[in-house]
Short mmCIF file of C-alpha atoms in Angstrom, two decimals:
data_model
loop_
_atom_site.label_atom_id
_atom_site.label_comp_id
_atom_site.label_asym_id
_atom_site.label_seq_id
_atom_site.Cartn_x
_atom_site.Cartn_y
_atom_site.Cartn_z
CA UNK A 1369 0.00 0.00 0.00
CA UNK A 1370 1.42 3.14 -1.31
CA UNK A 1371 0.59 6.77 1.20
CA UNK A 1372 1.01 9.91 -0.51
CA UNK A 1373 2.46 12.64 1.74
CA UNK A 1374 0.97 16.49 1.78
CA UNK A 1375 2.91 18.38 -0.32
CA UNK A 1376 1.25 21.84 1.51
CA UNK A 1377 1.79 23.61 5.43
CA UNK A 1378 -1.12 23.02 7.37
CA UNK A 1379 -3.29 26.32 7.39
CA UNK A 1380 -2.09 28.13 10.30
CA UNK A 1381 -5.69 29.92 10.62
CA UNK A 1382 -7.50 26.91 11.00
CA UNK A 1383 -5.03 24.89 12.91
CA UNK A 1384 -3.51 27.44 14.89
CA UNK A 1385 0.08 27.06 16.36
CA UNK A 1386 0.56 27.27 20.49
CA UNK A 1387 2.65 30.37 21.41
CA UNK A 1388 6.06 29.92 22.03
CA UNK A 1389 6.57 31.50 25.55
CA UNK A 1390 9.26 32.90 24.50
CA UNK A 1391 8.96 34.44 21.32
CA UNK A 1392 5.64 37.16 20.13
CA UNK A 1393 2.24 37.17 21.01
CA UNK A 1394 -0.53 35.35 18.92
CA UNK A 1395 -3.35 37.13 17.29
CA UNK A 1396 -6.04 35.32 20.19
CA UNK A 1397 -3.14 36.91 22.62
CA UNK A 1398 -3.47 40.47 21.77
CA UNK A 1399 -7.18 40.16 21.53
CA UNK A 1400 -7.63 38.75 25.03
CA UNK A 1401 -5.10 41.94 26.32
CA UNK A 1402 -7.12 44.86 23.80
CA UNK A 1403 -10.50 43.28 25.24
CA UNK A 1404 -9.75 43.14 28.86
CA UNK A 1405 -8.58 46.90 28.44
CA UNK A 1406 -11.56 48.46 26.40
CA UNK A 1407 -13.76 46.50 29.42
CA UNK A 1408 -11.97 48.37 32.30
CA UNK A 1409 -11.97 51.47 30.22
CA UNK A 1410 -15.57 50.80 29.71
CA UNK A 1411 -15.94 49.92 33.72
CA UNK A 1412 -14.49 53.65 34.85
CA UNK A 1413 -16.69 55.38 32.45
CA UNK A 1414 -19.95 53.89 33.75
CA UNK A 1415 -18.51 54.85 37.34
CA UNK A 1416 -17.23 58.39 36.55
CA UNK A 1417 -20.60 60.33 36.94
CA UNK A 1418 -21.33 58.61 40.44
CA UNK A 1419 -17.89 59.58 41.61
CA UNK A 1420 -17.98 63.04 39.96
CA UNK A 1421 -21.30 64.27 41.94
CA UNK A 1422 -19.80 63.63 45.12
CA UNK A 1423 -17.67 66.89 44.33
CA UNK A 1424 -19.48 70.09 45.53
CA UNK A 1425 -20.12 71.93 42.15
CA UNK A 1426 -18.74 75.81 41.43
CA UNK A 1427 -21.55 77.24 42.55
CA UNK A 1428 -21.56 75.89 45.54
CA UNK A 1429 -17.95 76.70 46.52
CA UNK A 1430 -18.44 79.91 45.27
CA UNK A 1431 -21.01 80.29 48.21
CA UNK A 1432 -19.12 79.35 50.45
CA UNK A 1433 -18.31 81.85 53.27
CA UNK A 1434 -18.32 82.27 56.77
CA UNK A 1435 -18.40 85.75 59.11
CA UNK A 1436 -15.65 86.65 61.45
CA UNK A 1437 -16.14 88.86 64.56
CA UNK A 1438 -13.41 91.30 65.12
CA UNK A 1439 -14.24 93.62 68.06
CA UNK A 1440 -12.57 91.80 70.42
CA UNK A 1441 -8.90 92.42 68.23
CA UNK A 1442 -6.69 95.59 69.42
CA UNK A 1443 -3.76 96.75 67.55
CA UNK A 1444 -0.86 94.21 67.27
CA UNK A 1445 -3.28 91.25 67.84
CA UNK A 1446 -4.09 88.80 65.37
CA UNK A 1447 -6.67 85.49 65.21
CA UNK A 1448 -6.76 82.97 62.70
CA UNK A 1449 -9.97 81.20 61.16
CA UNK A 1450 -10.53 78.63 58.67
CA UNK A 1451 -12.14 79.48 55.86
CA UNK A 1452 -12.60 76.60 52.96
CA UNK A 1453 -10.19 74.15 55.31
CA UNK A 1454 -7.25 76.76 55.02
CA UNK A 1455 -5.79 78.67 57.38
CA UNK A 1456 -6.86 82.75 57.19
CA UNK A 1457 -4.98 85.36 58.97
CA UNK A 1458 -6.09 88.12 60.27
CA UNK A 1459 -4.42 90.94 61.83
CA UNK A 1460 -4.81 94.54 63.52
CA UNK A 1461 -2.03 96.00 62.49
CA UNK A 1462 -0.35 99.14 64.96
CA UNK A 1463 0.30 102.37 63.44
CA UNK A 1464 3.68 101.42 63.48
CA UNK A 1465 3.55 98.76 61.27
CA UNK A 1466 0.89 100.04 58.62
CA UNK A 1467 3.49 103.19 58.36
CA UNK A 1468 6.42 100.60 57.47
CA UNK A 1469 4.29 98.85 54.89
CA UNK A 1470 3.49 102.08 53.36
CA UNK A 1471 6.71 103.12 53.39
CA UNK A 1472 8.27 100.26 51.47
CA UNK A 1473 8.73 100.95 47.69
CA UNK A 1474 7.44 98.47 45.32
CA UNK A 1475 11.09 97.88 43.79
CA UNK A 1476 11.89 96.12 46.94
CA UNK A 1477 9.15 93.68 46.35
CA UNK A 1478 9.92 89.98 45.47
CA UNK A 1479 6.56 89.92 44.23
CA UNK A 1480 4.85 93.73 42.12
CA UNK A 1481 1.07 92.04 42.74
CA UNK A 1482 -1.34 92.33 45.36
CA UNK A 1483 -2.37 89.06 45.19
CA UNK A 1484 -5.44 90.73 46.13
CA UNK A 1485 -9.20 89.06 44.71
CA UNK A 1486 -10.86 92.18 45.72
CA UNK A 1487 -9.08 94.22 43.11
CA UNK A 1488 -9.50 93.86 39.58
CA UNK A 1489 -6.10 93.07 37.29
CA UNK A 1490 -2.73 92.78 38.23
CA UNK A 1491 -2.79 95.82 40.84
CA UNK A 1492 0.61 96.76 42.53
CA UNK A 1493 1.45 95.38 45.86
CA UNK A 1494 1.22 98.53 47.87
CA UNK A 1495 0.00 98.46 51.67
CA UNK A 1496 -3.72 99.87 50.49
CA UNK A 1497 -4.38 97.50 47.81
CA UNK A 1498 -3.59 94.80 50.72
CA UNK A 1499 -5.09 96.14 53.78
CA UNK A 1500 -9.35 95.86 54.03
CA UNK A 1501 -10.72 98.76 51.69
CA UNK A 1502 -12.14 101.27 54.90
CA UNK A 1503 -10.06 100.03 57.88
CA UNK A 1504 -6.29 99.85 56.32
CA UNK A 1505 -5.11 98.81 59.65
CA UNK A 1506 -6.77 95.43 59.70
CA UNK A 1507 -5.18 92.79 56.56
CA UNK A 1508 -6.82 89.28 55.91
CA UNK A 1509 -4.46 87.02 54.28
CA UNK A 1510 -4.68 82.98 53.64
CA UNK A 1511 -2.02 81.92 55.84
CA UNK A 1512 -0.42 79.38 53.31
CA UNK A 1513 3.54 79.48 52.34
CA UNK A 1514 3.38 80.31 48.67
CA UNK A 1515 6.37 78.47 48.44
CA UNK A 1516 5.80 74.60 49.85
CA UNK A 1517 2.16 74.96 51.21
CA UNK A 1518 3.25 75.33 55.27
CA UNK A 1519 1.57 77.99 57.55
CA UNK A 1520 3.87 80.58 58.46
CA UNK A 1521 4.48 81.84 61.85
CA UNK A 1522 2.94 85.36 62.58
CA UNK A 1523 4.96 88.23 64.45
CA UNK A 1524 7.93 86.49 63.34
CA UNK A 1525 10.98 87.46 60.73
CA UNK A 1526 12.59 90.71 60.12
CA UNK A 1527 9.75 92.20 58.97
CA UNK A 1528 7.37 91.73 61.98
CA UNK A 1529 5.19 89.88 59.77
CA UNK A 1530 5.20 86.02 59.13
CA UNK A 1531 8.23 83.61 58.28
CA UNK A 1532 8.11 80.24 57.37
CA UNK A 1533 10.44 78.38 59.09
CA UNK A 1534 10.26 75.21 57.04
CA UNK A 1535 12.11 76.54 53.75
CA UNK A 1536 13.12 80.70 55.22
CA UNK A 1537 10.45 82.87 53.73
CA UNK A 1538 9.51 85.94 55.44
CA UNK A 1539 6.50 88.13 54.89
CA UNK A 1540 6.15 91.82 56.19
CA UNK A 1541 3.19 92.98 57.88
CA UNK A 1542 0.98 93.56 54.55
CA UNK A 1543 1.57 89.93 54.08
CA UNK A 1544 4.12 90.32 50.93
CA UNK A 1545 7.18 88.55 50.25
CA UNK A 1546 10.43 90.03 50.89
CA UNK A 1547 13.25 87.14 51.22
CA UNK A 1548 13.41 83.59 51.28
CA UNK A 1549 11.86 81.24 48.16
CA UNK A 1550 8.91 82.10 47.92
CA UNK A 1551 7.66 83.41 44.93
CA UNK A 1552 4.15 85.20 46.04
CA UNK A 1553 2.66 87.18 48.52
CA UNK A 1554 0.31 85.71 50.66
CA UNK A 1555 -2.92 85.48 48.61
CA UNK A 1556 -6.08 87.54 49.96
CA UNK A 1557 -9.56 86.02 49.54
CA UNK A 1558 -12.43 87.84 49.34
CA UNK A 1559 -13.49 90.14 51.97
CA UNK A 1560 -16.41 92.33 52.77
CA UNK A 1561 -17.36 94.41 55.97
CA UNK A 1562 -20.88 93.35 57.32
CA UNK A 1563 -20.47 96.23 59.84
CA UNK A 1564 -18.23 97.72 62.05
CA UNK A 1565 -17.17 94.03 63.96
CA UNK A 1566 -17.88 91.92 61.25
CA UNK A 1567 -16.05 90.61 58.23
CA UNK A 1568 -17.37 88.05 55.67
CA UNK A 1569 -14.50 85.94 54.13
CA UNK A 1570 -16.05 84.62 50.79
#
């Protein structure tokens, strides 16, 4: 009995090869990977919006505020509140001090800007675009390092005003950078006077 040998290669589409563990990845390989990835893609998307309302939305951090009673401060004290979980300064400044700030000339400024969101623009970092608008001797100031993120010490640093002893930045008593590495003054939210004790931070 004679038996006649294929002359052709099997079809490697209908009988498919193993993979060698050691060389590339078959077709059915990549197909398994590029499914399982468009299904967790898929899984996160369905998710997202769930996640996503659990963050307050802009108008409701834009309402956010609270009031802050200030007849109790004389000149040189200072209180701190929280306002939107960070740390807000604010301080009665003495005659003394408001007359320093006043005094300084914007070239010695690390930092030209107020920093001020009361103000419209870039305005210059003088003492009365700082200080509240109608009592210049109080200043409200979030009481964050503009450098690292660390709360600075107040009444400290040449300046009488805050220094950050983590990295060396000091801040005079309009809450403005003068030395050290950090690159802004101390940012001022928004303020308004209720009446004569009261501010609202927000």
């Amino acid at each position: 009995m004679s038996y006649t040998y294929p002359t052709t290669a099997p079809d490697s589409a209908s009988n498919p090869q193993p993979t060698d563990p050691h060389g590339e990845p078959s077709r059915r390989d990549f197909f398994i990977i590029a499914t399982g990835a468009f299904a967790a893609i898929g899984g996160v998307l369905a998710v997202w919006p769930f996640i996503d309302q659990m963050n307050p939305d802009a108008s409701a951090l834009a309402l956010a505020s609270i009031d802050v009673d200030i007849s109790a401060l004389e000149p040189g004290q200072s209180i701190t509140v929280m306002w939107r979980g960070k740390p807000v300064f604010i301080r009665y400044r003495t005659e003394e001090e408001v007359a320093a700030a006043r005094e300084t000339p914007l070239s010695d400024l690390k930092d030209p800007v107020a920093r001020n969101e009361n103000l419209e623009g870039a305005a210059p970092a003088t003492d009365e675009n700082r200080a509240l608008a109608g009592q210049e001797s109080l200043i409200a100031m979030i009481g964050i390092c503009t450098h690292l993120g660390c709360v600075p010490l107040g009444e400290a640093g040449e300046y009488n005003g805050w220094f950050c002893p983590c990295h060396g930045s000091v801040y005079d008593t309009a809450g403005r950078i003068r030395s050290g590495p950090a690159p802004e003054n101390l940012p001022i939210p928004p303020l308004t006077f209720v009446d004569d004790t009261t501010i609202t931070i927000g």
